[in-house]
Coordinates of C-alpha atoms (C1' of nucleotides) in Angstrom, one line a residue:
Chain I
M778 CA 54.0 276.5 221.1
S779 CA 54.3 280.2 221.4
K780 CA 56.2 281.7 224.5
C781 CA 54.1 282.8 227.4
L782 CA 55.3 286.4 227.1
S783 CA 55.5 286.9 231.0
C784 CA 57.1 283.7 231.8
S785 CA 59.3 283.7 228.7
Q786 CA 58.6 279.8 228.7
A787 CA 56.6 277.6 226.5
G788 CA 53.6 277.4 228.7
K789 CA 51.9 274.3 229.5
G790 CA 49.0 276.6 231.3
A791 CA 45.7 277.4 230.2
F792 CA 46.7 281.0 230.3
C793 CA 49.9 280.6 228.4
K794 CA 47.9 279.7 225.2
F795 CA 46.3 283.0 224.8
G796 CA 45.9 284.4 221.1
P797 CA 47.4 287.9 220.5
Q798 CA 44.6 290.2 221.7
S799 CA 43.7 288.5 225.0
R800 CA 47.7 288.4 225.6
A801 CA 48.1 291.7 225.1
F802 CA 45.0 292.5 227.5
L803 CA 46.4 290.2 230.1
Q804 CA 49.7 291.7 229.7
S805 CA 48.7 295.8 230.2
N806 CA 46.1 294.6 232.9
S807 CA 48.1 292.4 235.4
V808 CA 51.0 293.2 237.7
K809 CA 54.1 291.0 237.9
T810 CA 55.0 290.6 241.6
D811 CA 57.7 288.5 243.3
Y812 CA 56.9 286.5 246.7
V813 CA 59.7 285.5 248.9
R814 CA 59.8 281.9 250.0
G815 CA 57.0 281.4 253.1
A816 CA 55.0 284.6 251.8
S817 CA 51.0 284.2 251.1
F818 CA 49.4 285.1 247.9
F819 CA 46.0 284.9 249.7
R820 CA 44.8 283.5 252.9
E821 CA 41.5 281.5 253.7
G822 CA 38.8 283.7 254.0
D823 CA 40.4 286.7 252.4
R824 CA 38.1 288.9 250.4
S825 CA 39.0 287.7 246.7
N826 CA 40.1 290.7 244.5
A827 CA 42.5 289.0 242.1
I828 CA 43.8 285.8 240.4
F829 CA 47.2 284.6 240.4
L830 CA 49.4 283.5 237.4
V831 CA 52.3 281.2 238.6
C832 CA 55.2 282.4 236.1
S833 CA 57.9 280.2 238.5
G834 CA 58.0 278.6 241.8
K835 CA 56.1 276.5 243.8
V836 CA 53.0 277.1 245.4
K837 CA 51.4 275.2 248.4
V838 CA 47.5 275.5 248.2
S839 CA 46.0 274.4 251.6
A840 CA 43.0 274.8 253.8
T841 CA 43.1 274.9 257.6
S842 CA 40.4 274.1 260.7
R843 CA 40.1 276.3 263.5
E844 CA 42.2 273.7 265.5
G845 CA 45.2 274.0 263.3
R846 CA 44.7 270.8 261.2
V847 CA 46.0 271.4 257.7
M848 CA 44.8 269.9 254.3
I849 CA 47.3 270.5 251.6
L850 CA 45.0 270.3 248.5
R851 CA 47.9 270.5 245.8
I852 CA 51.2 272.0 245.0
A853 CA 51.0 274.6 242.1
Q854 CA 53.7 275.4 239.6
A855 CA 54.4 277.5 236.7
G856 CA 51.5 277.9 234.4
D857 CA 49.0 277.2 237.2
V858 CA 46.1 279.7 237.9
L859 CA 45.2 280.4 241.6
G860 CA 42.2 281.9 243.2
M861 CA 39.8 281.6 239.8
S862 CA 36.9 279.8 241.6
A863 CA 36.7 282.8 244.5
A864 CA 37.2 285.4 241.7
L865 CA 34.1 283.9 239.3
T866 CA 32.1 283.4 242.3
Q867 CA 32.9 286.8 243.9
S868 CA 33.6 285.1 247.3
D869 CA 36.3 284.9 249.6
Y870 CA 39.3 282.6 248.7
E871 CA 38.4 279.3 250.1
V872 CA 42.0 278.3 250.2
T873 CA 45.5 279.8 251.5
A874 CA 48.2 280.1 248.8
E875 CA 51.7 280.4 249.9
A876 CA 55.0 280.3 248.2
L877 CA 57.3 277.4 249.1
E878 CA 60.1 278.7 246.9
P879 CA 60.5 282.3 245.4
C880 CA 57.9 283.0 243.3
S881 CA 57.0 285.0 240.3
V882 CA 53.5 285.8 239.7
L883 CA 51.1 287.7 237.4
V884 CA 48.5 289.3 239.5
L885 CA 45.0 290.0 237.7
P886 CA 42.7 292.1 239.5
T887 CA 39.0 290.5 239.3
R888 CA 37.4 293.5 237.6
H889 CA 40.3 292.9 234.7
L890 CA 39.5 289.2 234.5
M891 CA 35.9 290.1 234.0
T892 CA 36.2 292.3 231.3
M893 CA 38.7 289.8 229.9
L894 CA 36.3 287.0 230.2
Q895 CA 33.5 289.0 228.4
N896 CA 35.7 290.2 225.5
F897 CA 38.0 287.4 224.6
G898 CA 36.2 283.6 223.9
D899 CA 39.7 282.2 224.3
A900 CA 40.0 283.7 228.0
S901 CA 36.8 282.0 228.9
L902 CA 37.6 278.7 227.6
A903 CA 41.0 279.0 229.4
A904 CA 39.2 280.2 232.6
A905 CA 37.1 277.1 232.2
N906 CA 39.8 274.6 231.6
V907 CA 41.5 276.2 234.8
L908 CA 38.4 275.4 236.9
A909 CA 38.4 272.1 235.4
E910 CA 41.8 271.3 236.9
D911 CA 41.0 273.0 240.2
Y912 CA 38.1 270.7 240.3
R913 CA 40.5 267.7 239.4
A914 CA 42.9 268.5 242.3
A915 CA 40.0 268.9 244.7
F916 CA 38.4 265.5 243.6
D917 CA 41.7 263.6 243.5
E918 CA 42.4 264.9 247.2
A919 CA 38.9 263.8 248.2
R920 CA 39.1 260.5 246.5
L921 CA 42.6 259.9 248.3
V922 CA 41.1 260.6 251.6
S923 CA 37.8 258.9 251.5
L924 CA 38.5 255.8 249.6
P925 CA 41.3 254.1 251.2
S926 CA 40.0 252.7 254.6
S927 CA 43.1 253.5 256.4
P928 CA 45.8 256.0 256.9
A929 CA 48.4 253.5 255.5
G930 CA 46.4 252.8 252.7
R931 CA 46.3 256.6 251.9
V932 CA 49.9 256.8 252.1
A933 CA 50.1 254.1 249.8
R934 CA 48.0 255.5 247.3
L935 CA 49.8 258.8 247.6
I936 CA 52.8 256.8 246.6
L937 CA 51.1 255.2 243.6
D938 CA 49.8 258.3 242.1
W939 CA 53.4 259.5 242.5
A940 CA 54.7 256.6 240.8
Q941 CA 52.3 257.0 237.8
D942 CA 53.2 260.7 237.4
A943 CA 56.8 259.8 237.3
K944 CA 56.0 256.8 235.0
S945 CA 54.3 259.3 232.7
R946 CA 57.6 261.3 232.5
S947 CA 59.1 257.8 232.0
N948 CA 61.3 258.2 235.2
P949 CA 61.6 255.2 237.4
F950 CA 62.6 257.5 240.4
I951 CA 60.3 259.7 242.5
T952 CA 61.5 263.1 244.1
M953 CA 59.8 263.6 247.2
S954 CA 60.6 266.9 248.1
M955 CA 58.0 267.1 251.3
T956 CA 58.3 266.9 255.1
H957 CA 56.5 264.1 256.6
E958 CA 54.7 266.8 258.3
E959 CA 53.4 267.8 254.8
L960 CA 52.5 264.4 253.7
A961 CA 50.6 264.0 256.8
S962 CA 48.3 267.1 255.7
M963 CA 48.0 265.6 252.6
T964 CA 46.5 262.1 253.8
A965 CA 44.8 263.3 257.0
T966 CA 47.1 261.8 259.1
T967 CA 49.8 262.4 261.8
R968 CA 53.6 262.9 261.3
E969 CA 54.2 260.1 263.3
T970 CA 52.0 257.6 261.3
I971 CA 53.9 258.8 258.2
T972 CA 57.2 257.9 259.7
R973 CA 56.4 254.5 260.5
T974 CA 54.6 253.7 257.5
L975 CA 57.4 254.7 255.2
G976 CA 59.8 252.7 257.7
R977 CA 57.6 249.6 257.6
L978 CA 57.3 250.0 253.5
R979 CA 61.3 250.3 253.5
K980 CA 61.6 247.1 255.8
E981 CA 59.2 245.3 253.7
K982 CA 61.2 245.9 250.6
I983 CA 58.1 247.5 249.2
I984 CA 59.8 251.0 248.5
E985 CA 63.5 252.1 248.5
T986 CA 64.4 255.7 249.7
H987 CA 67.9 257.5 249.3
G988 CA 67.4 260.9 250.6
V989 CA 64.6 262.7 248.7
V990 CA 64.5 260.1 245.9
L991 CA 62.1 257.2 246.3
K992 CA 61.5 254.1 244.1
V993 CA 58.6 251.6 244.0
L994 CA 59.8 247.8 244.3
Q995 CA 56.6 246.2 244.7
P996 CA 53.6 248.2 243.1
Q997 CA 51.0 245.4 243.7
A998 CA 51.9 245.3 247.4
L999 CA 51.0 249.2 247.7
E1000 CA 47.6 248.7 246.0
R1001 CA 46.7 245.6 248.1
L1002 CA 47.4 248.2 251.0
C1003 CA 45.2 251.1 249.6
A1004 CA 42.9 248.8 248.1
C1005 CA 41.5 251.4 245.8
Chain H
M68 CA 13.7 285.7 236.1
S69 CA 13.2 284.0 232.8
K70 CA 11.9 280.7 232.8
C71 CA 14.0 277.7 232.0
L72 CA 12.4 276.7 228.7
S73 CA 12.8 272.9 229.2
C74 CA 12.3 272.9 232.9
S75 CA 9.5 275.3 232.6
Q76 CA 11.1 276.3 236.0
A77 CA 12.8 279.9 237.1
G78 CA 16.2 278.1 236.8
K79 CA 18.5 278.8 239.5
G80 CA 21.3 277.0 237.6
A81 CA 23.9 278.5 235.4
F82 CA 22.6 277.0 232.3
C83 CA 18.8 278.3 233.1
K84 CA 19.9 282.0 232.5
F85 CA 21.0 281.9 229.1
G86 CA 20.1 284.5 226.5
P87 CA 18.1 283.7 223.6
Q88 CA 20.6 282.8 221.1
S89 CA 22.3 280.3 223.2
R90 CA 19.0 278.9 224.5
A91 CA 17.9 278.4 221.1
F92 CA 21.0 276.5 220.4
L93 CA 20.8 274.5 223.5
Q94 CA 17.1 273.5 222.9
S95 CA 17.5 272.5 219.2
N96 CA 21.0 270.4 220.0
S97 CA 20.0 268.6 223.1
V98 CA 17.9 265.7 223.9
K99 CA 15.2 265.5 226.7
T100 CA 15.4 262.2 228.4
D101 CA 14.1 260.6 231.2
Y102 CA 15.5 258.0 233.7
V103 CA 13.8 255.8 236.3
R104 CA 14.9 255.6 239.8
G105 CA 18.3 253.8 239.9
A106 CA 19.4 254.5 236.5
S107 CA 22.9 255.8 235.7
F108 CA 23.5 258.8 233.3
F109 CA 27.0 257.6 233.1
R110 CA 29.3 255.5 235.3
E111 CA 32.9 256.2 236.4
G112 CA 35.7 255.2 233.6
D113 CA 32.9 255.6 230.8
R114 CA 34.0 257.7 227.9
S115 CA 32.6 261.3 228.2
N116 CA 30.2 262.0 225.2
A117 CA 27.7 264.4 226.8
I118 CA 26.9 266.7 229.3
F119 CA 23.7 266.2 231.4
L120 CA 21.3 269.4 232.8
V121 CA 19.0 268.2 235.3
C122 CA 15.5 269.4 234.9
S123 CA 14.0 267.5 237.7
G124 CA 14.9 264.6 240.1
K125 CA 17.7 263.9 242.5
V126 CA 21.1 262.5 241.3
K127 CA 23.6 261.0 243.2
V128 CA 27.1 261.8 242.4
S129 CA 29.8 259.3 243.6
A130 CA 33.2 257.7 242.8
T131 CA 34.0 254.0 243.7
S132 CA 37.1 252.1 244.8
R133 CA 37.8 248.7 243.0
E134 CA 37.2 247.0 246.6
G135 CA 33.5 248.8 246.5
R136 CA 34.2 251.3 249.1
V137 CA 31.9 254.3 247.7
M138 CA 32.3 258.2 248.1
I139 CA 29.4 260.3 247.6
L140 CA 30.4 263.7 246.4
R141 CA 27.2 265.5 246.2
I142 CA 23.3 264.9 245.4
A143 CA 22.8 267.2 242.3
Q144 CA 19.1 268.7 241.8
A145 CA 17.3 270.6 239.0
G146 CA 19.5 273.1 237.4
D147 CA 22.6 271.6 238.2
V148 CA 25.0 270.3 235.2
L149 CA 26.9 266.8 235.4
G150 CA 29.7 265.7 233.3
M151 CA 31.4 269.2 232.5
S152 CA 34.8 268.6 233.9
A153 CA 35.1 265.2 231.9
A154 CA 33.4 266.8 228.5
L155 CA 35.7 269.7 228.7
T156 CA 38.9 268.0 229.2
Q157 CA 37.9 265.2 226.7
S158 CA 38.5 262.9 229.1
D159 CA 36.6 259.8 230.9
Y160 CA 33.9 260.5 233.5
E161 CA 35.5 260.4 236.8
V162 CA 32.3 260.0 238.6
T163 CA 29.1 257.9 238.4
A164 CA 26.1 259.8 238.1
E165 CA 22.8 257.8 239.2
A166 CA 19.2 258.9 239.6
L167 CA 17.9 258.7 243.3
E168 CA 14.5 259.5 242.0
P169 CA 12.9 259.6 238.5
C170 CA 14.8 262.3 236.7
S171 CA 14.0 264.4 233.5
V172 CA 17.6 265.7 232.0
L173 CA 18.5 267.5 228.8
V174 CA 21.6 265.7 227.5
L175 CA 23.7 267.9 225.3
P176 CA 26.2 265.9 223.2
T177 CA 30.1 267.2 223.8
R178 CA 30.6 268.2 220.2
H179 CA 27.5 270.5 220.3
L180 CA 28.7 271.9 223.8
M181 CA 32.2 272.9 222.2
T182 CA 30.3 274.7 219.4
M183 CA 28.0 276.3 221.9
L184 CA 31.0 277.5 224.2
Q185 CA 33.0 278.7 221.0
N186 CA 29.9 280.7 219.7
F187 CA 28.2 282.3 222.8
G188 CA 29.9 284.1 225.4
D189 CA 27.1 283.6 228.0
A190 CA 27.6 279.9 227.5
S191 CA 31.2 280.0 228.1
L192 CA 30.6 282.1 231.3
A193 CA 27.9 279.4 232.6
A194 CA 30.2 276.5 232.2
A195 CA 32.8 278.4 233.9
N196 CA 30.3 278.8 237.0
V197 CA 29.2 275.2 236.7
L198 CA 32.8 274.1 236.9
A199 CA 33.2 276.5 239.9
E200 CA 30.3 274.7 241.7
D201 CA 31.7 271.4 241.0
Y202 CA 35.0 272.6 242.1
R203 CA 33.4 273.7 245.5
A204 CA 31.5 270.2 245.9
A205 CA 34.7 268.6 245.5
F206 CA 36.5 270.9 247.8
D207 CA 34.0 270.7 250.5
E208 CA 34.0 267.0 250.6
A209 CA 37.7 266.7 250.9
R210 CA 37.6 269.1 253.5
L211 CA 34.9 267.5 255.4
V212 CA 36.8 264.3 255.5
S213 CA 40.5 265.6 255.9
L214 CA 40.0 268.1 258.7
P215 CA 37.9 266.6 261.5
S216 CA 40.0 263.6 263.4
S217 CA 37.5 261.1 263.6
P218 CA 34.4 259.9 262.2
A219 CA 32.3 261.0 264.8
G220 CA 33.8 264.6 264.3
R221 CA 33.0 264.2 260.2
V222 CA 29.4 263.3 261.1
A223 CA 29.1 266.3 263.5
R224 CA 30.5 268.5 260.7
L225 CA 28.0 267.1 258.2
I226 CA 25.2 267.9 260.5
L227 CA 26.3 271.4 260.9
D228 CA 26.4 271.8 257.3
W229 CA 22.9 270.9 256.9
A230 CA 22.1 273.0 259.7
Q231 CA 23.7 275.8 258.3
D232 CA 22.0 275.2 254.9
A233 CA 18.5 274.9 256.5
K234 CA 19.3 278.1 258.6
S235 CA 19.9 279.9 255.3
R236 CA 16.4 278.8 253.9
S237 CA 15.2 280.3 257.6
N238 CA 14.1 276.7 258.4
P239 CA 14.8 275.1 261.8
F240 CA 14.5 271.6 260.9
I241 CA 16.7 269.4 258.6
T242 CA 15.1 266.7 256.3
M243 CA 17.7 264.0 256.4
S244 CA 16.3 262.0 253.4
M245 CA 19.5 259.6 253.4
T246 CA 19.8 256.2 254.5
H247 CA 22.7 255.5 257.1
E248 CA 24.7 253.6 254.4
E249 CA 24.8 256.8 252.2
L250 CA 25.8 258.9 255.2
A251 CA 28.6 256.6 255.8
S252 CA 29.9 257.0 252.4
M253 CA 29.6 260.9 252.6
T254 CA 32.0 260.9 255.6
A255 CA 34.2 258.1 255.0
T256 CA 32.9 255.8 257.7
T257 CA 30.6 252.6 258.1
R258 CA 26.9 252.2 258.6
E259 CA 27.3 251.2 262.0
T260 CA 29.3 254.1 263.1
I261 CA 26.9 256.3 261.6
T262 CA 23.9 254.5 263.8
R263 CA 26.0 254.7 267.0
T264 CA 27.2 258.2 266.6
L265 CA 23.4 259.4 265.8
G266 CA 22.5 257.6 268.8
R267 CA 25.0 258.9 271.1
L268 CA 24.1 262.4 270.0
R269 CA 20.3 261.7 270.6
K270 CA 21.3 260.4 274.0
E271 CA 23.4 263.2 274.8
K272 CA 20.5 265.6 274.0
I273 CA 22.7 267.3 271.2
I274 CA 20.2 266.5 268.3
E275 CA 16.8 265.4 268.1
T276 CA 15.0 263.1 265.5
H277 CA 11.6 262.4 264.4
G278 CA 11.7 260.1 261.3
V279 CA 13.6 261.9 258.8
V280 CA 13.3 265.4 260.6
L281 CA 16.3 266.4 262.5
K282 CA 16.8 269.2 264.8
V283 CA 20.0 270.6 266.3
L284 CA 19.6 271.2 270.1
Q285 CA 23.5 272.2 271.0
P286 CA 25.1 273.4 267.9
Q287 CA 28.4 274.2 270.2
A288 CA 28.6 270.6 271.2
L289 CA 28.5 269.6 267.6
E290 CA 31.6 272.3 266.8
R291 CA 33.3 270.9 269.6
L292 CA 33.4 267.3 268.3
C293 CA 34.4 268.2 264.7
A294 CA 36.7 270.9 266.3
C295 CA 36.9 272.6 262.6
Chain J
dC886 C1' 80.5 278.8 267.9
dG887 C1' 76.8 277.6 270.9
dA888 C1' 72.0 278.1 270.9
dT889 C1' 67.7 277.3 268.6
dT890 C1' 64.9 275.5 265.3
dT891 C1' 63.5 272.0 262.3
dA892 C1' 63.0 267.3 260.5
dG893 C1' 63.0 262.7 261.6
dG894 C1' 62.6 258.2 264.8
dT895 C1' 60.7 255.7 268.4
dG896 C1' 58.4 253.9 272.7
dA897 C1' 54.2 253.3 275.4
dT898 C1' 49.4 253.7 275.9
dG899 C1' 44.5 253.6 275.2
dG900 C1' 40.6 254.9 272.9
dC901 C1' 38.0 254.5 268.9
dC902 C1' 36.0 252.5 265.3
dA903 C1' 36.1 248.6 261.7
dT904 C1' 34.7 244.3 261.2
dC905 C1' 31.7 240.6 262.0
dA906 C1' 27.8 238.5 263.6
dC907 C1' 23.0 238.8 264.7
dC908 C1' 18.4 240.3 265.4
dC909 C1' 14.1 243.1 264.5
dG910 C1' 10.6 245.8 262.0
dA911 C1' 8.7 247.4 257.8
dT912 C1' 8.3 247.3 253.4
dC913 C1' 7.7 245.1 249.0
dG914 C1' 6.4 241.8 245.4
dA915 C1' 4.7 237.9 243.4
Chain L
dT1362 C1' 0.0 236.2 252.5
dC1363 C1' 4.6 234.9 253.1
dG1364 C1' 9.0 235.1 251.9
dA1365 C1' 12.7 238.6 250.9
dT1366 C1' 14.9 242.8 251.0
dC1367 C1' 16.2 246.6 253.3
dG1368 C1' 17.1 249.9 256.6
dG1369 C1' 18.2 250.3 261.2
dG1370 C1' 20.3 248.7 266.0
dT1371 C1' 23.5 246.2 269.0
dG1372 C1' 27.2 243.5 271.0
dA1373 C1' 31.9 241.7 271.1
dT1374 C1' 36.7 241.8 269.7
dG1375 C1' 41.0 243.5 268.2
dG1376 C1' 44.1 246.3 265.8
dC1377 C1' 45.3 250.4 264.4
dC1378 C1' 46.6 254.9 264.9
dA1379 C1' 46.4 259.7 267.6
dT1380 C1' 48.6 261.2 271.1
dC1381 C1' 52.2 262.2 274.5
dA1382 C1' 56.9 262.3 275.2
dC1383 C1' 61.3 262.3 274.3
dC1384 C1' 65.5 261.7 271.9
dT1385 C1' 69.1 262.4 267.7
dA1386 C1' 70.9 264.8 264.0
dA1387 C1' 71.3 268.4 260.7
dA1388 C1' 70.7 273.0 259.7
dT1389 C1' 70.0 277.8 260.7
dC1390 C1' 71.3 281.8 263.0
dG1391 C1' 72.9 285.3 266.0

DNA sequence: CGATTTAGGTGATGGCCATCACCCGATCGA
DNA sequence: TCGATCGGGTGATGGCCATCACCTAAATCG
């Protein structure tokens, strides 16, 4: 695997696998930028003017209602690209992207993105793959929130998703580095319900927690709860 | 606007605006297929092997939980393309596509899609736009279900979205050609709640219905209800 | 170090809505 | 023409969970 020049990592992201031409174009037309924890790349409703290639750090992607209710769509990491949909359709950003950790990012202005897509076939395909990932994240979120019939079920579903993810990395433990508040935003419920639901799952020996580490003891019980 | 050869319509969809080369390729490598009402193009979990260009008819795009709960993602129409994400990532279909009316469709096998994307720049861009639309549909659904705090709020939100849509076609009336059951599937609630909520909105003179035609009398009241 | 903020835990309460059950009218099919 | 099916309407009920309120411990910070 070739290295992603800008990240100096073996990139897994769609934009890390460019050929020499598109890579050179990307390098000379994007600006490397650093964000401190809490800083926003862009906010919901802003006019879109660039896409953001995450080189390091974690990024919270969310949308907010006027009343202040927050929906967390996903947590983006190195290799992910943010703002592609808004840039392609030349519309406002539909989400807010905010650094959860200090982040290093390549910022590629929309006009250069367009040039790149028109000139380099591999870039077009990469853009399509980025959008396919964005779509899956949104679809999974919709599914997570729509299908289980209760908040408790959604929490169960979320834990199951994590478990599957951990399993795919052959790790029996889940590292849950999110606050109850954030979990509530991902499952369309409230902080108190998260606290109580996790407490109940612990008491019923369905899960086990040690600090941020979580272990699933009875996957079937979780599946029964979410029923999806 | 050039005609979409296969639909013989002035196409609005991304795949209706091809140049002569890609259009010819599409024509000679896809198969025109008709589906009767109720027939499935593909079902959730099927191995993906083609994309589907809707030429006429309406298509319900949905996902189902094991327990039978249904989430309707969107209703696709002429010009829309279905199955792009699964084809691009060479994975199983993540949704079920089902004809709500007799449908005429161009079916393009995945291998030909890949060839097309590699050879024609406009096709790659069109694919990216299709994915951007898919993403927006999923995002909007997630937002609709996540942000309003109650089922009644989600119904209000849905009606507001329709109203905006109707307004953009400068039409004061909304044609609601869906059953209460289907509305429930779009708002993650139950048929009874839909019936009762619509009844309440009627009684409070917030909306007015005559058969399938719906008119919003007090948009502000709806916004207060959904609070998003 | 004291003050403040943040994360998490918990009790009380009340309303909403999922569920079950049943009914009615319209449409359809044989 | 008559069941059968489907879409829609409605009552009763009970449980879940959103909301509010308050508390504790830990972290942060001046």
